[in-house]
Amino acid sequence: MTKNDFMREAIAISIANVDNGGGPFGAVIVKNNEIIARGANRVTADNDPTAHAEVSAIRKAAEKLGTFDLSGCEIYTSCEPCPMCLGAIYWARLDKMYYANTKTDAKNIGFDDSFIYDELDLKPADRHLPSETLLHDEAIKAFEKWENKCDKTEY
């Protein structure tokens, strides 16, 4: 299969998902020229704000391969990822990302993530989502314990 074939599969998932009550987003993860996982946006269908196509595909690929490290894999997604999905793609260590629609295309139909990108550039105190630090002295103990753990699996 070619890159275009993989992208066409992600696009087909996005189109079919609209007919099945989901959002217009689809993704596939490929390893060694084979699709190992597919994902569709199921945010409203599953009442899960994290059920984006890319995250769903990453979860399925990690389960299938038995690892959180998806090095050696590529993701084809029907749209440029939102900040959450982009973060997940980086955390999964995918080798490459391909996308079809742009974030501007998504914005034009009501999926505007620009406010999140804008918020990330602000200091926490200046963001629209109020936040404050609580119990730092207690919470840091978990970090200290992790830092000193000899048998940890780094990720």
PDB file of C-alpha atoms in Angstrom:
ATOM      1  CA  MET A   1       0.000   0.000   0.000  1.00  0.00           C
ATOM      2  CA  THR A   2       1.047   3.597  -0.552  1.00  0.00           C
ATOM      3  CA  LYS A   3       0.866   6.658   1.686  1.00  0.00           C
ATOM      4  CA  ASN A   4      -2.181   7.761  -0.288  1.00  0.00           C
ATOM      5  CA  ASP A   5      -3.876   4.402   0.341  1.00  0.00           C
ATOM      6  CA  PHE A   6      -3.357   4.758   4.085  1.00  0.00           C
ATOM      7  CA  MET A   7      -4.647   8.325   4.024  1.00  0.00           C
ATOM      8  CA  ARG A   8      -7.677   7.245   2.002  1.00  0.00           C
ATOM      9  CA  GLU A   9      -8.446   4.707   4.738  1.00  0.00           C
ATOM     10  CA  ALA A  10      -8.289   7.425   7.403  1.00  0.00           C
ATOM     11  CA  ILE A  11     -10.536   9.612   5.270  1.00  0.00           C
ATOM     12  CA  ALA A  12     -12.986   6.740   4.678  1.00  0.00           C
ATOM     13  CA  ILE A  13     -13.169   6.196   8.448  1.00  0.00           C
ATOM     14  CA  SER A  14     -13.920   9.893   8.952  1.00  0.00           C
ATOM     15  CA  ILE A  15     -16.707   9.879   6.368  1.00  0.00           C
ATOM     16  CA  ALA A  16     -18.291   6.667   7.675  1.00  0.00           C
ATOM     17  CA  ASN A  17     -18.051   7.951  11.232  1.00  0.00           C
ATOM     18  CA  VAL A  18     -20.284  10.913  10.427  1.00  0.00           C
ATOM     19  CA  ASP A  19     -22.945   8.412   9.319  1.00  0.00           C
ATOM     20  CA  ASN A  20     -22.461   6.476  12.565  1.00  0.00           C
ATOM     21  CA  GLY A  21     -23.018   9.367  14.962  1.00  0.00           C
ATOM     22  CA  GLY A  22     -19.425  10.472  15.399  1.00  0.00           C
ATOM     23  CA  GLY A  23     -17.343  13.424  14.357  1.00  0.00           C
ATOM     24  CA  PRO A  24     -15.674  13.811  10.944  1.00  0.00           C
ATOM     25  CA  PHE A  25     -12.276  12.463  11.974  1.00  0.00           C
ATOM     26  CA  GLY A  26     -10.478   9.175  11.334  1.00  0.00           C
ATOM     27  CA  ALA A  27      -6.972   7.824  11.824  1.00  0.00           C
ATOM     28  CA  VAL A  28      -4.890   4.751  11.099  1.00  0.00           C
ATOM     29  CA  ILE A  29      -1.552   3.647  12.503  1.00  0.00           C
ATOM     30  CA  VAL A  30       0.798   1.811  10.179  1.00  0.00           C
ATOM     31  CA  LYS A  31       3.776  -0.397  10.953  1.00  0.00           C
ATOM     32  CA  ASN A  32       5.837  -2.159   8.311  1.00  0.00           C
ATOM     33  CA  ASN A  33       3.424  -1.044   5.589  1.00  0.00           C
ATOM     34  CA  GLU A  34       0.427  -2.611   7.384  1.00  0.00           C
ATOM     35  CA  ILE A  35      -2.465  -0.951   9.204  1.00  0.00           C
ATOM     36  CA  ILE A  36      -2.292  -2.126  12.792  1.00  0.00           C
ATOM     37  CA  ALA A  37      -4.953   0.153  14.292  1.00  0.00           C
ATOM     38  CA  ARG A  38      -7.868   2.331  13.270  1.00  0.00           C
ATOM     39  CA  GLY A  39      -9.603   5.061  15.212  1.00  0.00           C
ATOM     40  CA  ALA A  40     -12.635   7.264  14.765  1.00  0.00           C
ATOM     41  CA  ASN A  41     -13.870  10.274  16.693  1.00  0.00           C
ATOM     42  CA  ARG A  42     -16.469   9.068  19.208  1.00  0.00           C
ATOM     43  CA  VAL A  43     -16.623  12.080  21.554  1.00  0.00           C
ATOM     44  CA  THR A  44     -20.388  12.584  21.401  1.00  0.00           C
ATOM     45  CA  ALA A  45     -21.282   8.965  20.672  1.00  0.00           C
ATOM     46  CA  ASP A  46     -19.391   7.725  23.760  1.00  0.00           C
ATOM     47  CA  ASN A  47     -19.658  10.875  25.905  1.00  0.00           C
ATOM     48  CA  ASP A  48     -15.871  10.859  26.158  1.00  0.00           C
ATOM     49  CA  PRO A  49     -14.053  14.147  25.439  1.00  0.00           C
ATOM     50  CA  THR A  50     -10.801  12.230  24.885  1.00  0.00           C
ATOM     51  CA  ALA A  51     -12.237   9.822  22.285  1.00  0.00           C
ATOM     52  CA  HIS A  52     -10.596  11.542  19.350  1.00  0.00           C
ATOM     53  CA  ALA A  53      -9.603   9.450  16.336  1.00  0.00           C
ATOM     54  CA  GLU A  54      -5.865   9.734  16.934  1.00  0.00           C
ATOM     55  CA  VAL A  55      -6.072   8.875  20.636  1.00  0.00           C
ATOM     56  CA  SER A  56      -8.345   5.922  19.882  1.00  0.00           C
ATOM     57  CA  ALA A  57      -5.942   4.624  17.227  1.00  0.00           C
ATOM     58  CA  ILE A  58      -2.948   5.068  19.548  1.00  0.00           C
ATOM     59  CA  ARG A  59      -4.696   3.133  22.328  1.00  0.00           C
ATOM     60  CA  LYS A  60      -5.526   0.269  19.962  1.00  0.00           C
ATOM     61  CA  ALA A  61      -2.008   0.158  18.486  1.00  0.00           C
ATOM     62  CA  ALA A  62      -0.380   0.153  21.930  1.00  0.00           C
ATOM     63  CA  GLU A  63      -2.671  -2.649  23.069  1.00  0.00           C
ATOM     64  CA  LYS A  64      -2.022  -4.698  19.930  1.00  0.00           C
ATOM     65  CA  LEU A  65       1.751  -4.266  20.143  1.00  0.00           C
ATOM     66  CA  GLY A  66       1.884  -4.560  23.930  1.00  0.00           C
ATOM     67  CA  THR A  67       3.897  -1.382  24.363  1.00  0.00           C
ATOM     68  CA  PHE A  68       3.470   2.328  25.028  1.00  0.00           C
ATOM     69  CA  ASP A  69       6.342   3.093  22.635  1.00  0.00           C
ATOM     70  CA  LEU A  70       5.073   3.175  19.065  1.00  0.00           C
ATOM     71  CA  SER A  71       8.453   3.896  17.504  1.00  0.00           C
ATOM     72  CA  GLY A  72       8.542   2.331  14.068  1.00  0.00           C
ATOM     73  CA  CYS A  73       4.925   3.350  13.412  1.00  0.00           C
ATOM     74  CA  GLU A  74       3.356   6.192  11.466  1.00  0.00           C
ATOM     75  CA  ILE A  75      -0.040   7.823  11.876  1.00  0.00           C
ATOM     76  CA  TYR A  76      -2.318   8.937   9.074  1.00  0.00           C
ATOM     77  CA  THR A  77      -5.095  11.202  10.259  1.00  0.00           C
ATOM     78  CA  SER A  78      -7.871  12.823   8.308  1.00  0.00           C
ATOM     79  CA  CYS A  79      -7.195  16.194   9.958  1.00  0.00           C
ATOM     80  CA  GLU A  80      -4.296  18.067  11.514  1.00  0.00           C
ATOM     81  CA  PRO A  81      -4.415  16.995  15.170  1.00  0.00           C
ATOM     82  CA  CYS A  82      -5.721  19.095  18.033  1.00  0.00           C
ATOM     83  CA  PRO A  83      -3.298  19.904  20.887  1.00  0.00           C
ATOM     84  CA  MET A  84      -4.396  16.848  22.910  1.00  0.00           C
ATOM     85  CA  CYS A  85      -3.878  14.472  20.001  1.00  0.00           C
ATOM     86  CA  LEU A  86      -0.612  16.084  18.981  1.00  0.00           C
ATOM     87  CA  GLY A  87       0.621  15.596  22.540  1.00  0.00           C
ATOM     88  CA  ALA A  88      -0.474  11.952  22.457  1.00  0.00           C
ATOM     89  CA  ILE A  89       1.331  11.448  19.141  1.00  0.00           C
ATOM     90  CA  TYR A  90       4.544  12.809  20.634  1.00  0.00           C
ATOM     91  CA  TRP A  91       4.152  10.746  23.832  1.00  0.00           C
ATOM     92  CA  ALA A  92       3.579   7.602  21.747  1.00  0.00           C
ATOM     93  CA  ARG A  93       6.819   8.310  19.869  1.00  0.00           C
ATOM     94  CA  LEU A  94       5.330   7.761  16.442  1.00  0.00           C
ATOM     95  CA  ASP A  95       7.937   8.184  13.699  1.00  0.00           C
ATOM     96  CA  LYS A  96       5.884  10.354  11.363  1.00  0.00           C
ATOM     97  CA  MET A  97       2.488  11.981  11.020  1.00  0.00           C
ATOM     98  CA  TYR A  98       0.511  12.593   7.857  1.00  0.00           C
ATOM     99  CA  TYR A  99      -2.714  14.611   7.790  1.00  0.00           C
ATOM    100  CA  ALA A 100      -5.266  15.663   5.174  1.00  0.00           C
ATOM    101  CA  ASN A 101      -7.521  18.497   6.367  1.00  0.00           C
ATOM    102  CA  THR A 102      -5.864  21.389   8.198  1.00  0.00           C
ATOM    103  CA  LYS A 103      -6.719  22.943  11.539  1.00  0.00           C
ATOM    104  CA  THR A 104      -8.103  25.899   9.564  1.00  0.00           C
ATOM    105  CA  ASP A 105     -10.451  23.536   7.696  1.00  0.00           C
ATOM    106  CA  ALA A 106     -11.585  22.181  11.073  1.00  0.00           C
ATOM    107  CA  LYS A 107     -12.057  25.690  12.454  1.00  0.00           C
ATOM    108  CA  ASN A 108     -14.233  26.570   9.469  1.00  0.00           C
ATOM    109  CA  ILE A 109     -16.758  23.856  10.437  1.00  0.00           C
ATOM    110  CA  GLY A 110     -16.778  24.625  14.164  1.00  0.00           C
ATOM    111  CA  PHE A 111     -13.827  22.602  15.496  1.00  0.00           C
ATOM    112  CA  ASP A 112     -11.637  25.506  16.594  1.00  0.00           C
ATOM    113  CA  ASP A 113      -8.687  24.541  18.780  1.00  0.00           C
ATOM    114  CA  SER A 114      -6.864  27.843  18.426  1.00  0.00           C
ATOM    115  CA  PHE A 115      -7.991  28.959  21.889  1.00  0.00           C
ATOM    116  CA  ILE A 116      -6.098  25.999  23.404  1.00  0.00           C
ATOM    117  CA  TYR A 117      -2.936  26.829  21.487  1.00  0.00           C
ATOM    118  CA  ASP A 118      -3.331  30.463  22.649  1.00  0.00           C
ATOM    119  CA  GLU A 119      -3.844  29.383  26.270  1.00  0.00           C
ATOM    120  CA  LEU A 120      -0.667  27.292  26.232  1.00  0.00           C
ATOM    121  CA  ASP A 121       1.347  30.415  25.478  1.00  0.00           C
ATOM    122  CA  LEU A 122       0.035  32.135  28.636  1.00  0.00           C
ATOM    123  CA  LYS A 123       1.259  31.860  32.207  1.00  0.00           C
ATOM    124  CA  PRO A 124      -1.142  29.673  34.237  1.00  0.00           C
ATOM    125  CA  ALA A 125      -2.363  32.721  36.171  1.00  0.00           C
ATOM    126  CA  ASP A 126      -3.347  34.443  32.914  1.00  0.00           C
ATOM    127  CA  ARG A 127      -5.341  31.551  31.414  1.00  0.00           C
ATOM    128  CA  HIS A 128      -9.126  31.473  31.164  1.00  0.00           C
ATOM    129  CA  LEU A 129      -9.255  28.239  33.197  1.00  0.00           C
ATOM    130  CA  PRO A 130      -8.645  29.247  36.815  1.00  0.00           C
ATOM    131  CA  SER A 131      -6.026  27.076  38.481  1.00  0.00           C
ATOM    132  CA  GLU A 132      -3.966  27.052  41.638  1.00  0.00           C
ATOM    133  CA  THR A 133      -1.302  24.881  43.197  1.00  0.00           C
ATOM    134  CA  LEU A 134      -2.353  22.845  46.244  1.00  0.00           C
ATOM    135  CA  LEU A 135      -0.372  20.529  48.543  1.00  0.00           C
ATOM    136  CA  HIS A 136       2.840  20.732  46.562  1.00  0.00           C
ATOM    137  CA  ASP A 137       4.913  19.619  49.554  1.00  0.00           C
ATOM    138  CA  GLU A 138       2.849  16.425  49.806  1.00  0.00           C
ATOM    139  CA  ALA A 139       2.653  15.706  46.083  1.00  0.00           C
ATOM    140  CA  ILE A 140       6.385  16.129  45.455  1.00  0.00           C
ATOM    141  CA  LYS A 141       6.977  12.962  47.505  1.00  0.00           C
ATOM    142  CA  ALA A 142       5.713  10.822  44.609  1.00  0.00           C
ATOM    143  CA  PHE A 143       8.200  12.546  42.281  1.00  0.00           C
ATOM    144  CA  GLU A 144      11.035  12.052  44.746  1.00  0.00           C
ATOM    145  CA  LYS A 145      10.124   8.397  45.107  1.00  0.00           C
ATOM    146  CA  TRP A 146      10.062   7.995  41.310  1.00  0.00           C
ATOM    147  CA  GLU A 147      13.386   9.775  40.904  1.00  0.00           C
ATOM    148  CA  ASN A 148      15.034   7.393  43.376  1.00  0.00           C
ATOM    149  CA  LYS A 149      13.374   4.211  42.086  1.00  0.00           C
ATOM    150  CA  CYS A 150      15.952   1.813  40.655  1.00  0.00           C
ATOM    151  CA  ASP A 151      13.610  -0.482  38.731  1.00  0.00           C
ATOM    152  CA  LYS A 152      11.421   2.113  36.978  1.00  0.00           C
ATOM    153  CA  THR A 153      10.417   1.944  33.346  1.00  0.00           C
ATOM    154  CA  GLU A 154      11.230   5.305  31.829  1.00  0.00           C
ATOM    155  CA  TYR A 155       8.742   6.743  29.370  1.00  0.00           C
TER     156      TYR A 155
END
